[in-house]
Amino acid sequence: ARLLREVSLAEPVRYAAGDRVETWLNTLLCLDAADATPPLTGALPPPSACDLFEVNRDTLFSAHRASEQFLRRMMSLYIASHYKNTPNDLQLMADAPAHRLFVLLAPINEKSNSLPEILCVIQVALEGAISRPSAAATLAAGHAPQGDLVPWTVATQFQDPDFPALTGARIVRIATHPDLPRQGYGTRAIQQLHAFYEGKLTSLSEMDVMPSDTAGGVG
């Protein structure tokens, strides 16, 4: 009979056990954020009562303690959704000019001092707006440019130099809280994202303040 032998590596190779540099590096790059999201407790509102908010990346990466905790919770949802996260992904979240971050939150209690629970997180890449001469030259040369995945894929498949001139938003990553599978929160987030880019939701950053009974949307 054959025997199955399981081999595991318990002793660190690159660092000594308990090395402070390794701990600092894991914290800095959110490599140990798997358990950053606490289990959901209490009754949750229905998906229709939740709203999507755009995350201000300057605030998210401001080195404030609350912002760092919020970032770790976002990363933990990606890890729980089995995304193969790398430090490059964190850099895209922080610096990529065409990327946007959104979170779905339950109704916020303004009297509470705790961070709101993140029910769903979405990372979006804005694509397109490529001039026709540039698109035609790229197609003629047979190049495969980096970025703008959807415009270049469609243009290459159909040899259409006009398609890259259109603009769109591609969902790069989406993750729902691990305690909420198949309960409609991811669908709600996508619906709100679609409405936002259709101009149906009012951004809280706009100067014109909408009445409370008609305002809704992305902050």
CSV table of C-alpha atoms in Angstrom, one decimal:
chain,number,residue,atom,x,y,z
A,1,ALA,CA,0.0,0.0,0.0
A,2,ARG,CA,1.1,3.5,-0.8
A,3,LEU,CA,1.7,6.0,2.0
A,4,LEU,CA,0.9,9.7,1.8
A,5,ARG,CA,3.5,11.9,3.5
A,6,GLU,CA,2.6,15.5,4.1
A,7,VAL,CA,5.6,17.9,4.3
A,8,SER,CA,5.1,21.4,5.8
A,9,LEU,CA,7.6,24.2,6.2
A,10,ALA,CA,7.3,25.7,9.7
A,11,GLU,CA,10.7,27.4,10.1
A,12,PRO,CA,11.1,30.7,8.2
A,13,VAL,CA,13.7,30.7,5.4
A,14,ARG,CA,14.2,34.4,4.7
A,15,TYR,CA,13.7,35.8,8.2
A,16,ALA,CA,14.3,34.5,11.7
A,17,ALA,CA,11.2,33.4,13.6
A,18,GLY,CA,9.3,36.4,14.9
A,19,ASP,CA,11.5,38.9,12.9
A,20,ARG,CA,10.2,42.4,13.3
A,21,VAL,CA,11.1,43.4,9.7
A,22,GLU,CA,8.8,40.6,8.4
A,23,THR,CA,6.0,41.7,10.6
A,24,TRP,CA,6.4,45.3,9.4
A,25,LEU,CA,6.5,44.3,5.8
A,26,ASN,CA,3.4,42.1,6.1
A,27,THR,CA,1.5,44.9,7.8
A,28,LEU,CA,2.7,47.6,5.3
A,29,LEU,CA,1.7,45.6,2.2
A,30,CYS,CA,-1.5,44.1,3.8
A,31,LEU,CA,-0.2,40.6,3.3
A,32,ASP,CA,-1.6,39.5,6.7
A,33,ALA,CA,-5.1,41.1,6.2
A,34,ALA,CA,-7.0,37.9,5.9
A,35,ASP,CA,-8.5,38.2,9.4
A,36,ALA,CA,-9.0,42.0,9.3
A,37,THR,CA,-12.8,41.7,8.7
A,38,PRO,CA,-14.7,40.8,11.8
A,39,PRO,CA,-17.8,38.5,11.5
A,40,LEU,CA,-21.0,40.3,11.0
A,41,THR,CA,-23.2,40.5,14.0
A,42,GLY,CA,-26.8,41.6,14.5
A,43,ALA,CA,-29.5,42.1,11.9
A,44,LEU,CA,-28.4,43.4,8.5
A,45,PRO,CA,-30.6,45.6,6.3
A,46,PRO,CA,-31.8,44.3,3.0
A,47,PRO,CA,-29.6,45.0,0.0
A,48,SER,CA,-32.1,47.7,-1.2
A,49,ALA,CA,-31.3,49.8,1.9
A,50,CYS,CA,-27.6,49.8,1.3
A,51,ASP,CA,-25.7,52.5,-0.6
A,52,LEU,CA,-22.5,52.5,-2.7
A,53,PHE,CA,-19.8,55.0,-1.8
A,54,GLU,CA,-16.7,55.9,-3.8
A,55,VAL,CA,-13.6,55.7,-1.7
A,56,ASN,CA,-11.3,58.8,-1.6
A,57,ARG,CA,-7.9,57.2,-2.3
A,58,ASP,CA,-6.0,60.2,-0.8
A,59,THR,CA,-7.8,59.6,2.5
A,60,LEU,CA,-7.5,55.8,2.3
A,61,PHE,CA,-3.7,56.0,2.0
A,62,SER,CA,-3.3,59.0,4.4
A,63,ALA,CA,-1.6,56.8,7.1
A,64,HIS,CA,-4.4,57.6,9.5
A,65,ARG,CA,-5.1,54.7,11.8
A,66,ALA,CA,-8.8,54.4,10.9
A,67,SER,CA,-8.0,54.7,7.1
A,68,GLU,CA,-5.5,51.9,7.4
A,69,GLN,CA,-8.0,49.7,9.2
A,70,PHE,CA,-10.5,50.4,6.5
A,71,LEU,CA,-8.0,49.5,3.8
A,72,ARG,CA,-7.1,46.2,5.6
A,73,ARG,CA,-10.8,45.3,5.7
A,74,MET,CA,-11.1,46.0,1.9
A,75,MET,CA,-8.0,43.8,1.3
A,76,SER,CA,-9.4,41.0,3.5
A,77,LEU,CA,-12.5,40.8,1.3
A,78,TYR,CA,-10.3,40.3,-1.7
A,79,ILE,CA,-8.4,37.6,0.1
A,80,ALA,CA,-11.6,35.9,1.2
A,81,SER,CA,-12.8,35.9,-2.4
A,82,HIS,CA,-9.6,34.0,-3.4
A,83,TYR,CA,-8.0,36.7,-5.4
A,84,LYS,CA,-4.3,36.2,-5.8
A,85,ASN,CA,-3.2,39.4,-4.2
A,86,THR,CA,0.2,40.9,-4.7
A,87,PRO,CA,1.9,44.1,-3.7
A,88,ASN,CA,1.3,45.3,-7.2
A,89,ASP,CA,-2.5,45.1,-6.6
A,90,LEU,CA,-2.1,47.4,-3.6
A,91,GLN,CA,-0.1,49.9,-5.8
A,92,LEU,CA,-2.9,49.9,-8.4
A,93,MET,CA,-5.4,50.7,-5.7
A,94,ALA,CA,-3.3,53.6,-4.5
A,95,ASP,CA,-1.8,55.1,-7.7
A,96,ALA,CA,-3.4,53.9,-10.9
A,97,PRO,CA,-4.9,57.1,-12.4
A,98,ALA,CA,-7.8,55.3,-14.2
A,99,HIS,CA,-8.8,53.1,-11.2
A,100,ARG,CA,-11.6,53.8,-8.8
A,101,LEU,CA,-12.7,52.1,-5.6
A,102,PHE,CA,-16.2,51.7,-4.3
A,103,VAL,CA,-17.7,50.0,-1.2
A,104,LEU,CA,-21.2,49.0,-0.4
A,105,LEU,CA,-22.2,50.0,3.1
A,106,ALA,CA,-25.2,49.6,5.3
A,107,PRO,CA,-27.1,52.7,6.5
A,108,ILE,CA,-24.5,54.6,8.6
A,109,ASN,CA,-25.2,55.6,12.1
A,110,GLU,CA,-23.7,59.1,12.4
A,111,LYS,CA,-23.6,58.8,16.2
A,112,SER,CA,-21.4,55.7,16.1
A,113,ASN,CA,-17.6,56.1,16.4
A,114,SER,CA,-16.9,52.7,14.8
A,115,LEU,CA,-16.0,52.0,11.2
A,116,PRO,CA,-18.9,50.9,9.0
A,117,GLU,CA,-19.0,47.3,7.9
A,118,ILE,CA,-18.0,46.8,4.3
A,119,LEU,CA,-20.5,44.5,2.6
A,120,CYS,CA,-19.0,44.6,-0.9
A,121,VAL,CA,-15.9,46.2,-2.5
A,122,ILE,CA,-15.5,47.0,-6.2
A,123,GLN,CA,-12.4,48.1,-8.1
A,124,VAL,CA,-13.1,49.8,-11.5
A,125,ALA,CA,-10.8,50.7,-14.4
A,126,LEU,CA,-11.9,53.5,-16.7
A,127,GLU,CA,-11.1,52.7,-20.2
A,128,GLY,CA,-11.3,54.0,-23.8
A,129,ALA,CA,-11.2,57.6,-25.1
A,130,ILE,CA,-8.5,56.6,-27.5
A,131,SER,CA,-8.2,58.7,-30.7
A,132,ARG,CA,-9.0,57.0,-34.0
A,133,PRO,CA,-5.6,57.7,-35.6
A,134,SER,CA,-3.9,56.2,-32.6
A,135,ALA,CA,-6.1,53.1,-32.6
A,136,ALA,CA,-5.7,52.7,-36.4
A,137,ALA,CA,-2.0,52.9,-36.2
A,138,THR,CA,-1.8,50.4,-33.3
A,139,LEU,CA,-4.1,47.9,-35.1
A,140,ALA,CA,-2.1,48.3,-38.3
A,141,ALA,CA,1.2,47.5,-36.5
A,142,GLY,CA,-0.4,44.5,-34.7
A,143,HIS,CA,0.6,45.7,-31.3
A,144,ALA,CA,-1.1,44.7,-28.1
A,145,PRO,CA,-1.0,47.8,-25.8
A,146,GLN,CA,-1.2,47.4,-22.0
A,147,GLY,CA,-4.4,48.6,-20.3
A,148,ASP,CA,-7.7,49.4,-21.9
A,149,LEU,CA,-8.5,45.7,-22.1
A,150,VAL,CA,-12.0,45.8,-23.4
A,151,PRO,CA,-11.5,48.5,-26.1
A,152,TRP,CA,-8.4,46.8,-27.5
A,153,THR,CA,-9.9,43.3,-27.3
A,154,VAL,CA,-13.0,44.4,-29.3
A,155,ALA,CA,-11.0,46.5,-31.7
A,156,THR,CA,-8.6,43.7,-32.4
A,157,GLN,CA,-11.2,41.0,-32.8
A,158,PHE,CA,-13.4,43.1,-35.2
A,159,GLN,CA,-10.6,45.3,-36.6
A,160,ASP,CA,-12.7,48.4,-35.6
A,161,PRO,CA,-10.6,51.5,-35.1
A,162,ASP,CA,-13.6,53.5,-33.9
A,163,PHE,CA,-14.5,51.3,-30.9
A,164,PRO,CA,-11.5,52.5,-28.7
A,165,ALA,CA,-12.8,56.0,-28.9
A,166,LEU,CA,-15.8,55.0,-26.7
A,167,THR,CA,-15.4,55.2,-22.9
A,168,GLY,CA,-16.5,52.6,-20.3
A,169,ALA,CA,-15.8,51.2,-16.9
A,170,ARG,CA,-14.5,47.7,-16.4
A,171,ILE,CA,-14.9,45.9,-13.1
A,172,VAL,CA,-11.4,44.7,-12.2
A,173,ARG,CA,-12.2,43.1,-8.9
A,174,ILE,CA,-15.4,42.6,-6.9
A,175,ALA,CA,-15.7,40.9,-3.5
A,176,THR,CA,-18.6,40.4,-1.1
A,177,HIS,CA,-18.3,39.8,2.6
A,178,PRO,CA,-17.7,36.1,3.2
A,179,ASP,CA,-20.7,35.9,5.5
A,180,LEU,CA,-23.0,37.2,2.7
A,181,PRO,CA,-22.8,34.8,-0.2
A,182,ARG,CA,-25.7,34.8,-2.7
A,183,GLN,CA,-27.8,37.3,-0.7
A,184,GLY,CA,-28.0,40.1,-3.3
A,185,TYR,CA,-25.4,42.5,-1.9
A,186,GLY,CA,-23.0,42.1,-4.8
A,187,THR,CA,-25.9,42.6,-7.2
A,188,ARG,CA,-27.0,45.7,-5.4
A,189,ALA,CA,-23.4,47.1,-5.6
A,190,ILE,CA,-23.3,46.5,-9.4
A,191,GLN,CA,-26.7,48.1,-9.8
A,192,GLN,CA,-25.6,51.2,-7.9
A,193,LEU,CA,-22.4,51.4,-9.8
A,194,HIS,CA,-24.3,51.2,-13.1
A,195,ALA,CA,-26.6,53.9,-12.0
A,196,PHE,CA,-23.7,56.1,-10.9
A,197,TYR,CA,-22.0,56.0,-14.3
A,198,GLU,CA,-25.4,56.7,-15.9
A,199,GLY,CA,-25.6,59.9,-13.9
A,200,LYS,CA,-28.6,58.8,-11.9
A,201,LEU,CA,-26.9,59.2,-8.6
A,202,THR,CA,-25.7,62.4,-7.1
A,203,SER,CA,-22.1,62.6,-5.9
A,204,LEU,CA,-21.8,64.0,-2.3
A,205,SER,CA,-18.7,65.9,-3.5
A,206,GLU,CA,-20.8,68.1,-5.8
A,207,MET,CA,-21.5,71.7,-4.7
A,208,ASP,CA,-25.2,71.6,-5.2
A,209,VAL,CA,-26.8,70.0,-2.1
A,210,MET,CA,-29.9,67.8,-3.0
A,211,PRO,CA,-32.9,67.6,-0.6
A,212,SER,CA,-32.6,64.6,1.7
A,213,ASP,CA,-35.6,62.9,0.2
A,214,THR,CA,-34.2,62.9,-3.3
A,215,ALA,CA,-30.4,62.6,-2.7
A,216,GLY,CA,-28.9,59.3,-3.0
A,217,GLY,CA,-25.7,57.9,-4.2
A,218,VAL,CA,-22.0,57.8,-4.2
A,219,GLY,CA,-19.9,59.7,-1.7
